[in-house]
PDB file of C-alpha atoms in Angstrom:
ATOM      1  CA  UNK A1251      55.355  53.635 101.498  1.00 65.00           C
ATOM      2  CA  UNK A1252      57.360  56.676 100.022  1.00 82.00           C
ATOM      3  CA  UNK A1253      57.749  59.235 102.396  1.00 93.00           C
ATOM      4  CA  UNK A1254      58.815  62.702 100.725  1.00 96.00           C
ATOM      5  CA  UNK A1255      62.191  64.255 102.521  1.00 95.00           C
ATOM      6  CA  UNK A1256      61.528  67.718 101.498  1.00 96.00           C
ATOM      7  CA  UNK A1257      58.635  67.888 103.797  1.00 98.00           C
ATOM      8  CA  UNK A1258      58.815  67.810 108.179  1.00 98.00           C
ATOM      9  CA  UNK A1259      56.161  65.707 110.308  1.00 98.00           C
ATOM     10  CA  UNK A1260      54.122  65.164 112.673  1.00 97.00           C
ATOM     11  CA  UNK A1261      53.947  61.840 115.371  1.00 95.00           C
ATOM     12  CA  UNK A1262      50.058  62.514 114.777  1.00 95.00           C
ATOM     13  CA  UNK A1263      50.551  62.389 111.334  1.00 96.00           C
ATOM     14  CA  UNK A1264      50.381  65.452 109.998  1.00 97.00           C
ATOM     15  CA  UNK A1265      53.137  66.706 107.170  1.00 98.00           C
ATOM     16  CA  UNK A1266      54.355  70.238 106.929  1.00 98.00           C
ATOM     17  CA  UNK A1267      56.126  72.193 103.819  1.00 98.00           C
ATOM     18  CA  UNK A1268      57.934  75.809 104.157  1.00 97.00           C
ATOM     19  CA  UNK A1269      56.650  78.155 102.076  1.00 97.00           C
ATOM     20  CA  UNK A1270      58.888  81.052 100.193  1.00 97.00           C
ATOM     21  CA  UNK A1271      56.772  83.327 102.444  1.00 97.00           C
ATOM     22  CA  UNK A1272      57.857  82.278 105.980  1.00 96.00           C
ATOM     23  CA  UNK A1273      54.032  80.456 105.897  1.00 98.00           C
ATOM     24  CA  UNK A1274      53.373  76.655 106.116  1.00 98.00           C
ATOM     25  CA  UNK A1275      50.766  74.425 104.327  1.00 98.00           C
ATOM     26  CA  UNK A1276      49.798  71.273 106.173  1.00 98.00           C
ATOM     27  CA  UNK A1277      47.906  68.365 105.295  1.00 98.00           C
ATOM     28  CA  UNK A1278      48.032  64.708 106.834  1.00 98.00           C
ATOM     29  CA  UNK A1279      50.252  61.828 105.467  1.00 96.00           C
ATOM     30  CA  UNK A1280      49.809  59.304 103.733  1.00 95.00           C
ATOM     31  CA  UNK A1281      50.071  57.085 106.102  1.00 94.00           C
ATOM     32  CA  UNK A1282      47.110  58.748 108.043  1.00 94.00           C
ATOM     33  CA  UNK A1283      44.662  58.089 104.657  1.00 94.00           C
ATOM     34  CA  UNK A1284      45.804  55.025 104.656  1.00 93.00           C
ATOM     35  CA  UNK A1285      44.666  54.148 107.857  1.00 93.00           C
ATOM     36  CA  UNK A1286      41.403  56.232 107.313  1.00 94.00           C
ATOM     37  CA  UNK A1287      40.065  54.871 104.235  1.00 94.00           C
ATOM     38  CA  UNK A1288      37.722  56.588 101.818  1.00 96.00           C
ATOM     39  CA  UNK A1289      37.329  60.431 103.297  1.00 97.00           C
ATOM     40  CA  UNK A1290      33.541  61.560 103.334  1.00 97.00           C
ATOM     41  CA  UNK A1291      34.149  64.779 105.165  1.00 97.00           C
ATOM     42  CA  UNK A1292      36.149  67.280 105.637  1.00 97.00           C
ATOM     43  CA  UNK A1293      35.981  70.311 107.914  1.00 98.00           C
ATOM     44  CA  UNK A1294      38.400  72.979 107.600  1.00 98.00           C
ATOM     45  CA  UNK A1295      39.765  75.846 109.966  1.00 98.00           C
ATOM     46  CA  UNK A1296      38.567  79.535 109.526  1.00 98.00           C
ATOM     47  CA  UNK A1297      40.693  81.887 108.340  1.00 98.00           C
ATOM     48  CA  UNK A1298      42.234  84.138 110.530  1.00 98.00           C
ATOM     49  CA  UNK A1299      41.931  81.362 113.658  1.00 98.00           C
ATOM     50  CA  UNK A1300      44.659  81.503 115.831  1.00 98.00           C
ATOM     51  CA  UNK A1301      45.847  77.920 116.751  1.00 98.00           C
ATOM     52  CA  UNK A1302      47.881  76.604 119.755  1.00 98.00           C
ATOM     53  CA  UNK A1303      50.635  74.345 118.631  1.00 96.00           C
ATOM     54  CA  UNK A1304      49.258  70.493 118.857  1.00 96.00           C
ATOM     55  CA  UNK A1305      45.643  72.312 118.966  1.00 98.00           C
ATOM     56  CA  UNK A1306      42.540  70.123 117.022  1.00 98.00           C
ATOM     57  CA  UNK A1307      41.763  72.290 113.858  1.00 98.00           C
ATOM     58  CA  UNK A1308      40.184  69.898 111.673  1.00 98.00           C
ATOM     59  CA  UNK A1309      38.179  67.206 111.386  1.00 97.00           C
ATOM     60  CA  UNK A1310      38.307  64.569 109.025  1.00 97.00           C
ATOM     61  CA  UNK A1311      35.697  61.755 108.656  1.00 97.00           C
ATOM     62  CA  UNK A1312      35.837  58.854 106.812  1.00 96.00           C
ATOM     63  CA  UNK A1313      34.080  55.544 105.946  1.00 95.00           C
ATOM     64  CA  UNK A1314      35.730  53.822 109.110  1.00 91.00           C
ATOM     65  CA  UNK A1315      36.260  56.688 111.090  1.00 92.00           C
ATOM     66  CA  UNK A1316      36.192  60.467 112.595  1.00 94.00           C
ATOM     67  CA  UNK A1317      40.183  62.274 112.987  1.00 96.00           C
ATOM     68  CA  UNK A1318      40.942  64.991 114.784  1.00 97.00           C
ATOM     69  CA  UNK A1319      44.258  67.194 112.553  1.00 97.00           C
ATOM     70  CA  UNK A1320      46.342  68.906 114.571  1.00 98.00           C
ATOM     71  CA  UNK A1321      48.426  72.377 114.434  1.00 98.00           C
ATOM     72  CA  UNK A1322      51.923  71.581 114.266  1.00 97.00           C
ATOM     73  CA  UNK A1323      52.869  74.661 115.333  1.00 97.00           C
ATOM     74  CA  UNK A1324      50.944  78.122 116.740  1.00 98.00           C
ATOM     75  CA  UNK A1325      50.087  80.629 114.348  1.00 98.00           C
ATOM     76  CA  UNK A1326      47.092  81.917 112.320  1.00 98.00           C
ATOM     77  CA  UNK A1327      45.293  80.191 109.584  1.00 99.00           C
ATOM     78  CA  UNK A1328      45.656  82.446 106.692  1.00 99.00           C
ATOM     79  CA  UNK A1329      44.504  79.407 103.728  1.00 98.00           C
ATOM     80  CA  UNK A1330      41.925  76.747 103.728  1.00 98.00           C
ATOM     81  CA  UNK A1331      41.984  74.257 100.901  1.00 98.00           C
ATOM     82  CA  UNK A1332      38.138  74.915 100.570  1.00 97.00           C
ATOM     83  CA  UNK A1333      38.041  72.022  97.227  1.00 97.00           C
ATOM     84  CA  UNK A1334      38.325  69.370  99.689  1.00 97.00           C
ATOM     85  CA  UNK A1335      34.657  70.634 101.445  1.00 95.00           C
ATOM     86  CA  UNK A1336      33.227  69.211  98.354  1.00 96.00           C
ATOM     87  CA  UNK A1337      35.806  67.110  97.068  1.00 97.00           C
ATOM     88  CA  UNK A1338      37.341  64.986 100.376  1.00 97.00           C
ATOM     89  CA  UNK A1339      38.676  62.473  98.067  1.00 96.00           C
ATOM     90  CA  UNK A1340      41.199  64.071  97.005  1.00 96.00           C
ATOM     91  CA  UNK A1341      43.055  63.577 100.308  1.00 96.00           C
ATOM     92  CA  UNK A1342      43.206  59.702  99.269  1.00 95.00           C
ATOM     93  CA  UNK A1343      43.846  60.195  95.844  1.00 94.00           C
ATOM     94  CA  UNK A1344      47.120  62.101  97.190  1.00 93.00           C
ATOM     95  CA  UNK A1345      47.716  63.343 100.654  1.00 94.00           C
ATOM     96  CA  UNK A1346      50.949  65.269 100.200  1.00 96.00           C
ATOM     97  CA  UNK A1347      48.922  67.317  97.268  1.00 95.00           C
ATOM     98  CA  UNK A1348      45.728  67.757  99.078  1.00 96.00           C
ATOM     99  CA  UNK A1349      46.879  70.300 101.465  1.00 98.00           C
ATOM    100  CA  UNK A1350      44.491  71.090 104.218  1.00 98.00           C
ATOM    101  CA  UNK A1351      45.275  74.715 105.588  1.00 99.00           C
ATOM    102  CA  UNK A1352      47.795  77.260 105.482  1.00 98.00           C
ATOM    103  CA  UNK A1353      49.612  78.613 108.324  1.00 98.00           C
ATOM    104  CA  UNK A1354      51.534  81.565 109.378  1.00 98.00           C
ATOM    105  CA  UNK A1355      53.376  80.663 112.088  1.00 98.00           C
ATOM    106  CA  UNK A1356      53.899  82.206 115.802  1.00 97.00           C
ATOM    107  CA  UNK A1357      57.124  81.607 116.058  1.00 95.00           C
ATOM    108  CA  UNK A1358      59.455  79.955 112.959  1.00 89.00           C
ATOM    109  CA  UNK A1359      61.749  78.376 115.532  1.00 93.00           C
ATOM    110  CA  UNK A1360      58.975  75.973 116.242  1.00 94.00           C
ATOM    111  CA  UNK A1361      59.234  74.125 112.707  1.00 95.00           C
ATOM    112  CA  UNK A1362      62.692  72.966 114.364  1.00 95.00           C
ATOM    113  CA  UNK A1363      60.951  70.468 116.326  1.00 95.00           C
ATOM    114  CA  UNK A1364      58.761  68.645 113.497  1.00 98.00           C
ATOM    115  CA  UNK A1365      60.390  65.539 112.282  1.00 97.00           C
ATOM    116  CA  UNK A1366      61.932  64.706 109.291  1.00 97.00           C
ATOM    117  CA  UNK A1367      61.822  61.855 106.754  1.00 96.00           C
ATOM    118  CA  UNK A1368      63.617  59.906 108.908  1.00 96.00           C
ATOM    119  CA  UNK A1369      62.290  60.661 112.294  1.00 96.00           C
ATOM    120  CA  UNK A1370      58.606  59.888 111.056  1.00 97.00           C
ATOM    121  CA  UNK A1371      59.748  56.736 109.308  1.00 95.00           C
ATOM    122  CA  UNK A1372      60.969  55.578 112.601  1.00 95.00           C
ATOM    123  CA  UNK A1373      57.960  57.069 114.953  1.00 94.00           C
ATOM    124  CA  UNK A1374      56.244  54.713 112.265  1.00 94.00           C
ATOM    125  CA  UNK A1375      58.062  51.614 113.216  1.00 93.00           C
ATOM    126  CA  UNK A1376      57.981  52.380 116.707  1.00 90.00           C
ATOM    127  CA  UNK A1377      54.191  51.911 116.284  1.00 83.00           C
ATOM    128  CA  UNK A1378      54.583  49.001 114.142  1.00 79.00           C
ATOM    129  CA  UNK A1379      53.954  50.486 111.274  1.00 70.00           C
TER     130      UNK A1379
END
């Protein structure tokens, strides 16, 4: 499984890429559609939401089973990726470009505790993974 190093993570999965302007866009790993299967569903944060850091924003529902997404960090939702309300697919087609929502975030010092590459390649094998 190719995990992409210019991104941080999640233990629940999630992945997180800096944007140029200070926001974040999240989506869930590969990994997590993996273990998912088809996606059926896909419910998405409203803009503007202000999120607690580890807080259940989304919801995503597949043939197997329901997931809760979590924040990685507090801030407020400022983009949903609306296409996968129609189109929840895409997440399996490719996670790391189906993006879920975009974040600005409380407090940037936060993204200092996300995992990297690494650290979620071994939080996988610590789960047997």
């Amino acid at each position: 499984m190719s995990i992409p190093t210019q991104l941080k993570y999640t233990k629940s999965h999630e992945w997180v890429k800096s944007e140029s302007d200070g926001t974040i866009t999240v989506g869930i790993t590969q990994h997590a559609q993996e273990l998912l299967g088809d996606m059926v569903f896909v419910e998405l944060p409203k803009i503007g939401r202000t999120l607690a850091q580890k807080e259940e924003c989304v919801v995503v529902e597949s043939v197997k089973a329901a997931a809760d997404v979590y924040s990685p960090v507090a801030g407020e939702v400022v983009a949903v990726n609306s296409e996968l309300e129609s189109s929840p697919e895409k997440l399996n087609q490719d996670s790391y470009q189906a993006w879920l929502f975009k974040l600005k975030p409380a407090n940037a010092a936060d993204l200092a505790g996300l995992l990297d590459a690494q650290g979620y390649e071994k939080a996988l094998e610590s789960e047997g993974h």
